[in-house]
XYZ file of C-alpha atoms in Angstrom:
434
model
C 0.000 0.000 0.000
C 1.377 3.311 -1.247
C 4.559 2.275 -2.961
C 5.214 4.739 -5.387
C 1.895 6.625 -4.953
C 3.634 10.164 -5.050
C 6.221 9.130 -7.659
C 9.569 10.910 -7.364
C 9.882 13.585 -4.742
C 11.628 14.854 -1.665
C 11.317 16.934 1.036
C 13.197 19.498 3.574
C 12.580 18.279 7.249
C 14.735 21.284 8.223
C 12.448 22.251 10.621
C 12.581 18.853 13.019
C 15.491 18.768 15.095
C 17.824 16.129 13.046
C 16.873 17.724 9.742
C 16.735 14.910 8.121
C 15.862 14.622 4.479
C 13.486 12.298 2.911
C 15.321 9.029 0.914
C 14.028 9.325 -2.773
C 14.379 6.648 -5.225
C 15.090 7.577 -8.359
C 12.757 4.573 -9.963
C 9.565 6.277 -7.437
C 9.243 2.894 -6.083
C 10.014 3.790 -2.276
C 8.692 7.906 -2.290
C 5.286 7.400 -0.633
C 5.248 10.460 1.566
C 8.805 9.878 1.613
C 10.957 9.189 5.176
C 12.970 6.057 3.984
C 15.837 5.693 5.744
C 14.546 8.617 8.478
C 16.369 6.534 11.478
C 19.739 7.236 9.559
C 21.505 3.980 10.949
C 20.599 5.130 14.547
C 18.653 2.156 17.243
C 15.411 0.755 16.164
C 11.963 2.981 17.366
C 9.021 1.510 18.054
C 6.079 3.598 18.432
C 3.302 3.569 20.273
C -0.109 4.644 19.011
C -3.835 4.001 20.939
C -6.626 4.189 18.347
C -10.279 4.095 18.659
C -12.576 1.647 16.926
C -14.987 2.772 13.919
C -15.962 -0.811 13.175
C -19.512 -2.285 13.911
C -18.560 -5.691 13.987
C -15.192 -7.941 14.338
C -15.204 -7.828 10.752
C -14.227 -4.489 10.026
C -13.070 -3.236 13.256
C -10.172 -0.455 13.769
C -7.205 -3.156 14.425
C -7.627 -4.316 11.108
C -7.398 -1.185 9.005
C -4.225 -0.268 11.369
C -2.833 -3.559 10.793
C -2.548 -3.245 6.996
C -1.692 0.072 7.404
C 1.271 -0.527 9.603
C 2.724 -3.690 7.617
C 2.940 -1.441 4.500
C 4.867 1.018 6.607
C 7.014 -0.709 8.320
C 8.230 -2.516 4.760
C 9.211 0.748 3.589
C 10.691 1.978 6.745
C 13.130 -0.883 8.208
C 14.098 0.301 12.183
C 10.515 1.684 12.529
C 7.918 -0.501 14.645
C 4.357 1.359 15.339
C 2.648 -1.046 17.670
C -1.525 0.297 17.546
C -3.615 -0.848 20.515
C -7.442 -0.143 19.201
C -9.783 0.434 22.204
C -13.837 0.935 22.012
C -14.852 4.589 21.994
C -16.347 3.739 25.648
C -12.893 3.412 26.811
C -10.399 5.095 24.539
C -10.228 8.554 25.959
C -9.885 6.734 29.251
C -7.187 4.363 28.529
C -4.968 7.053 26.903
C -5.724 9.553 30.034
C -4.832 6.648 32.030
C -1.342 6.640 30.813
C -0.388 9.750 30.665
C -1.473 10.268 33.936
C 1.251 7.095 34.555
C 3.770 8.818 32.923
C 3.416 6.086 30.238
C 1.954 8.315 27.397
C 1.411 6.645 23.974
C 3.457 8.397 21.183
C 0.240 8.980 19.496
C -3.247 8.961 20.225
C -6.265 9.040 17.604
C -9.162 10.091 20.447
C -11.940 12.487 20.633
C -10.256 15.217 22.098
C -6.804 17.123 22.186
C -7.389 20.332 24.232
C -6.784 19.410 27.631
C -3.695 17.533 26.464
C -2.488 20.834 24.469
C -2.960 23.057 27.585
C -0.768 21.432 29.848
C 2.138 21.396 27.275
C 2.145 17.914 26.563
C 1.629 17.371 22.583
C 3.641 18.511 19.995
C 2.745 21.311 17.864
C 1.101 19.726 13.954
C 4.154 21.960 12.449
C 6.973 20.317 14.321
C 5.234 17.116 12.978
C 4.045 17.111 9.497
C 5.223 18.097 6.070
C 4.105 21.613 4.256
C 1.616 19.545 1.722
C -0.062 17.750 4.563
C -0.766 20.520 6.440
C -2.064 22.149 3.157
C -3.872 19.442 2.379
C -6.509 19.661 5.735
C -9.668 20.979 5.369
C -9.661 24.700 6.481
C -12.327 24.505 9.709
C -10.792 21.441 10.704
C -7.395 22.227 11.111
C -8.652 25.303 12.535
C -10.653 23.866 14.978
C -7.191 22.136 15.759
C -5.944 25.080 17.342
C -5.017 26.154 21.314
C -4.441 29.947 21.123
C -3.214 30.151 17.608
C -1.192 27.159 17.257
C -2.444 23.810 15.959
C -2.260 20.690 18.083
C -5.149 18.843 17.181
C -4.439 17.141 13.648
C -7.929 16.106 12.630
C -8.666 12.440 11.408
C -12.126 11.973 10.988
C -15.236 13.449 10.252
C -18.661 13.368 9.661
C -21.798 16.333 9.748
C -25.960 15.882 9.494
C -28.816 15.911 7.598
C -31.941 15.451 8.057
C -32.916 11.643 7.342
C -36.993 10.715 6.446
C -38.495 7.897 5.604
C -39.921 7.792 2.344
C -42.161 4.995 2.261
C -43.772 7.253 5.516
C -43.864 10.779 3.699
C -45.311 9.283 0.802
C -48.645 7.426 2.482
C -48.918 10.984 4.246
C -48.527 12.693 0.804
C -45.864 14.651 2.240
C -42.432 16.143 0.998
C -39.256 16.498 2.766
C -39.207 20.216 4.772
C -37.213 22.927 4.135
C -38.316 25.159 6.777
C -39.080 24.721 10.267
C -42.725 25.489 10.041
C -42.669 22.529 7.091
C -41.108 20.000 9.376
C -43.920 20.963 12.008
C -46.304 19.879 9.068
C -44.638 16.929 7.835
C -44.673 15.650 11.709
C -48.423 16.295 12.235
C -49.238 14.965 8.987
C -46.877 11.639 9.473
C -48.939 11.601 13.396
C -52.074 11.878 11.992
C -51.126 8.084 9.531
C -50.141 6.739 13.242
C -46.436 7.375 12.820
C -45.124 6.090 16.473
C -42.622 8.895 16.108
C -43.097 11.703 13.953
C -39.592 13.214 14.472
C -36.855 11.893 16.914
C -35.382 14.469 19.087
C -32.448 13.015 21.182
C -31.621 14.833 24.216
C -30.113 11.801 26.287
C -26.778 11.909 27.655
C -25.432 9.932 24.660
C -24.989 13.120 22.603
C -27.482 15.680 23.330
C -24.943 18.486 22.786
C -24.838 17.472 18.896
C -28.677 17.911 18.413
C -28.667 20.717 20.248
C -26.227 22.417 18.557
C -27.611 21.332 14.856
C -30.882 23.132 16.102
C -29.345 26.406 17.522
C -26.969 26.644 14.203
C -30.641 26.339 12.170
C -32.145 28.881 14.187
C -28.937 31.329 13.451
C -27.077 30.543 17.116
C -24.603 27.808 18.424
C -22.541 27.697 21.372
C -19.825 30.402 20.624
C -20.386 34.099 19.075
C -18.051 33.940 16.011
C -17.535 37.340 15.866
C -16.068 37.768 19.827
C -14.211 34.425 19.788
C -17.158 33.632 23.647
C -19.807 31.409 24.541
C -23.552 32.588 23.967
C -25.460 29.930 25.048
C -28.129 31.794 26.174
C -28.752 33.989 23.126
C -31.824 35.130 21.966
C -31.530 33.079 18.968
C -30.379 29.887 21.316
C -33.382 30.635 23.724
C -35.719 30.921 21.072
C -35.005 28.027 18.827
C -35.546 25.903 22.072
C -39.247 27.901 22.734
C -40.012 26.967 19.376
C -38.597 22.912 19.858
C -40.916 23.085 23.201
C -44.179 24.994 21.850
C -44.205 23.216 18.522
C -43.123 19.573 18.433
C -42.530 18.290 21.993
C -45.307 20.231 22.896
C -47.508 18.572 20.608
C -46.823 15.195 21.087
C -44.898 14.987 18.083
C -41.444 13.554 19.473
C -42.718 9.863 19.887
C -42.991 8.340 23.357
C -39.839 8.281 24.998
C -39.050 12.060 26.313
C -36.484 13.496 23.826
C -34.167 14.035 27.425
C -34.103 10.262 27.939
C -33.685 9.340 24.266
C -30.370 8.853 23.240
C -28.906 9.304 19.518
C -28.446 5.327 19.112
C -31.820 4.033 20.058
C -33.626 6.766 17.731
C -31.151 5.882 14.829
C -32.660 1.973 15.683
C -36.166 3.310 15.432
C -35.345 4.696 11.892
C -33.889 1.820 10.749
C -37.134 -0.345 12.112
C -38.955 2.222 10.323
C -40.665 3.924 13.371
C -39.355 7.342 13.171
C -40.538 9.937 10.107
C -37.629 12.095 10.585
C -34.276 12.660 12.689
C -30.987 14.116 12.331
C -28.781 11.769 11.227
C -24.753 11.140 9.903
C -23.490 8.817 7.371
C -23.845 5.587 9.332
C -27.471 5.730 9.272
C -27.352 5.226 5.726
C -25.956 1.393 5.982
C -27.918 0.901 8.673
C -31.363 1.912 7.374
C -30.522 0.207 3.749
C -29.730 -3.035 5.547
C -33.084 -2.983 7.741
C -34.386 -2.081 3.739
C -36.002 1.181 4.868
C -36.475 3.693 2.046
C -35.173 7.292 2.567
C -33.977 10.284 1.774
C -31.135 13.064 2.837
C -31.930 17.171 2.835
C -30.823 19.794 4.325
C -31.712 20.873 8.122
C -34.318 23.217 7.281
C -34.307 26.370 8.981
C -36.489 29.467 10.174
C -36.700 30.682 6.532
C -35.118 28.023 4.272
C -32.443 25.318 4.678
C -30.083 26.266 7.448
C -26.826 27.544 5.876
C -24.814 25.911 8.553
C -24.594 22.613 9.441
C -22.592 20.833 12.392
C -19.367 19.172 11.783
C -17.593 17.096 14.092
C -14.050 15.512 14.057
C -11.975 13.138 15.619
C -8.564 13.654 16.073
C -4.935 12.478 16.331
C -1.937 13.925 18.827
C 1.191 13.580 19.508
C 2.889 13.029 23.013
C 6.266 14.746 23.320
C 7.010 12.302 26.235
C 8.887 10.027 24.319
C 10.517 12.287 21.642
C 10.629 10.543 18.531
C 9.407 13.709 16.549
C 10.824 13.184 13.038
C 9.649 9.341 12.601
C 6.374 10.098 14.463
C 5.571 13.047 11.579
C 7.006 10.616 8.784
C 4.216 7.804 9.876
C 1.884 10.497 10.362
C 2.722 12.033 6.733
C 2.038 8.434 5.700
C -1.306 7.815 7.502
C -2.569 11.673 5.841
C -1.567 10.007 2.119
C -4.668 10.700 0.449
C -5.244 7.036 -0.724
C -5.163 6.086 2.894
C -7.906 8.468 3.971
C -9.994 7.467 1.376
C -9.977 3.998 2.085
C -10.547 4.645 6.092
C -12.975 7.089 4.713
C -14.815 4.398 2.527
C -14.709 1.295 5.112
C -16.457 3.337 7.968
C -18.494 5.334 5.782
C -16.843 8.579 6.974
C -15.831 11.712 5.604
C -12.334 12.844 5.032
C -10.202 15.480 6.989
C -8.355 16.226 3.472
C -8.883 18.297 0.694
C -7.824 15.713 -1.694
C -9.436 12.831 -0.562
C -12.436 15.123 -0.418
C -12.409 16.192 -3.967
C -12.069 12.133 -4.920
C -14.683 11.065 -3.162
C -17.164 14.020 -4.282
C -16.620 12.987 -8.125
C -16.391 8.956 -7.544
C -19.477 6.811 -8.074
C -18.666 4.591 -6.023
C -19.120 7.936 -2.758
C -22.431 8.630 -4.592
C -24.591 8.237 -0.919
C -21.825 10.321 0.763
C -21.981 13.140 -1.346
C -25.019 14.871 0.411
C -22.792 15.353 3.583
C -19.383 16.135 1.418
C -21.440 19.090 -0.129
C -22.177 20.408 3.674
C -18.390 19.654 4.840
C -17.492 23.132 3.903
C -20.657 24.466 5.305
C -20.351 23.152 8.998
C -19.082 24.012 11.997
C -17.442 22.294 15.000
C -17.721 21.989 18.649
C -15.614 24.652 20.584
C -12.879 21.801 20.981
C -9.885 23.853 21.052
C -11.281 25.344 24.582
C -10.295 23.065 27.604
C -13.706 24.329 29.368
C -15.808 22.313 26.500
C -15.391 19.103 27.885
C -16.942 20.663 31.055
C -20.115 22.557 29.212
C -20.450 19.940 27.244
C -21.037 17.466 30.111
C -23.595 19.781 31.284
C -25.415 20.072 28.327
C -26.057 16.697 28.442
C -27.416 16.686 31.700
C -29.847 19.606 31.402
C -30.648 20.300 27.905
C -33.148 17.695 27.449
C -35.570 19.435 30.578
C -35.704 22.911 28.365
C -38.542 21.080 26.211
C -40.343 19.625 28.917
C -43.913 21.008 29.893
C -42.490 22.959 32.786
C -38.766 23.690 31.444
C -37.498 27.572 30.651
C -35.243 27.579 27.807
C -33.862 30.729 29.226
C -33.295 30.251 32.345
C -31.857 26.562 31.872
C -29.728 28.487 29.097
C -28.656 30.848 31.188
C -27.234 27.986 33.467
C -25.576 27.222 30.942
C -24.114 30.341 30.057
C -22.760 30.905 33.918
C -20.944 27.140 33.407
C -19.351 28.258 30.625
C -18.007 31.607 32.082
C -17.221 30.077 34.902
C -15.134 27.116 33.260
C -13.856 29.656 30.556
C -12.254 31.767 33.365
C -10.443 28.874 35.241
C -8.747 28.411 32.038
């Protein structure tokens, strides 16, 4: 895998501390992101890297794609070992935190979040790391959303954004179309309740993930967590507070959320319902797609409709890769890393866990290919989204409490406002102890 992918070409590492160059053959046959020969002669490396696992099944879990990965690697690179231990997302962020509070950090860890890691000094910056074209090559808001105070830590790996899912088969027998505004969706739901749809649209609230429904709604309603303009959290806008009035007053409110409370149902169990064809509409991201088609459920993908029209903004969300300075090993941990950004590698982790791609050029393939027809949908929004605040070391904090109390704003007796406003003061308050 990769042999010869780049053809001939070499590259300064001037800027790591050995300043190595990259080995070039002159037939192409060994210039796959270059870095032959990096260890110069010196004692073997082995590196360390804790992954998390996109897989579904033992079929197509994480180890495997790492595995392949790795053996092509490592026969281009002789003296380089990268030993990946692949942990469920349950327990990923906790193994790694585990070690590094040991003193036993990994030399790389692909988790869901850098920023705590970055603030206490203990990654290396993405530019000490990885090549010029790499860095190029990331998609702008992600390697943005990389960044602690102006400098990139957080190399993005994964991502994925929404649209709103419906069932077909459902919107037809109501004689329905998909919604484009909110006051459509409000429709469509009363319309699919009135045929005895069990749950005209899913709103999950649960402590799974209710910060990423949330934060689709607020974007549709013109809010979200931060102010883009002053760089601070306005949770409790008047844009925030109101799109949650209008979630309360005009589908929970109505009975139009199906039967579990939208604050008990989590994001997993309402992406079940779609696929057993129970639920008219939700929010969904690529993986709903294989898992509807294999329950055979009809459906289609639009835009989150907004207030007037199709919201113009749609959340993103990434995964993302870091490197420990611990150990050292800087140049031949940004050689492997150069390797795992090749842009035939991210398209085929892109393509096996039905993922979008952190890179420009992987993007760009998979927008024209055939065979990334179904993806294409969320590839047209990728430049449209935006992420979690994940480069603030208080999000991890509001974002726990989000969880916890955002589902009670659409209850019967819940305030939007003043449950946003909670909100708000967590945020100051976490923003200020940073």
């Amino acid at each position: 895998m990769g042999v010869g992918r780049f053809g001939v070409q070499g590259r300064s590492r001037g800027r790591r501390r050995t300043g190595a160059m990259a080995a070039v053959s002159a037939l192409g046959l060994t210039a796959a992101l270059g870095g032959c020969g990096l260890t110069g002669g010196s004692d073997d490396v082995t590196l360390r890297l804790v992954a998390a696992d996109y897989g579904d099944s033992e079929s197509n879990g994480s180890q495997k794609y790492w595995d392949k990965l790795v053996t092509a690697y490592e026969a281009e690179h002789p003296g380089v070992t990268v030993d990946v231990t692949v942990y469920s997302w349950n327990d990923v962020d906790a193994k790694v935190k585990k070690m590094v509070d040991a003193g036993k950090a990994p030399d790389m860890a692909q988790i869901g979040a850098y920023a705590d890691y970055a603030a206490q000094g203990l990654l290396y910056r993405a530019d000490d790391l990885l090549s010029i074209p790499v860095q190029a090559d990331f998609v702008a808001q992600f390697a943005d959303a990389g960044r602690v105070r102006d400098v990139q830590y957080g190399i993005p790996f994964a991502s994925s954004t929404r649209l709103l899912f419906y069932n077909k088969t459902l919107f037809e027998k109501a004689g329905i179309s998909a919604p484009t505004t909110w006051k459509e969706l409000a429709a469509d739901a009363e319309a699919l309740k009135a045929q005895g749809v069990k749950t005209p649209y899913a709103l999950p609230l649960g402590a799974e993930e209710a910060q990423a429904e949330t934060m689709q709604w607020l974007l549709s309603g013109g809010g979200g967590y931060t102010d883009s303009d002053l760089g601070t959290y306005s949770i409790d806008s008047s844009e925030n507070v109101a799109t949650l009035d209008w979630l309360k007053d005009n589908l929970v409110g109505k009975d139009l959320t199906g039967p579990v409370a939208p604050g008990e149902l989590n994001r997993a169990d309402a992406f079940a319902a779609f696929a057993a064809g129970d639920v008219g509409m939700l929010n969904g991201h690529p993986s709903l797609m294989q898992m509807a088609k294999k329950k055979g459920v009809k459906f289609g993908m639009v835009p989150m409709p907004g207030i007037d029209g199709p919201s113009k903004v749609s959340m993103g969300v990434a995964d993302w890769m870091m490197a420990f300075k611990e150990n050292g090993h800087a140049d031949e941990v940004g050689d492997f890393l150069d390797f795992v950004y090749d842009k035939q590698n991210v398209l085929d982790f892109s393509r096996e866990y039905d993922l979008l791609p952190v890179t420009n050029s992987a993007s760009t393939v998979m927008t024209a290919a055939k065979q990334d027809a179904d993806l294409k949908p969320f590839l047209e929004r990728l430049p449209l989204s935006e992420l979690y605040p994940v480069g603030r070391t208080s999000w991890a904090e509001v974002s726990a409490d989000i969880k916890k109390r955002i589902g009670s704003t659409v209850t019967s007796g819940g305030s939007p406002s003043a449950i946003l406003g909670g909100l708000q003061s967590t945020a100051t308050r976490a923003e200020s102890a940073e």
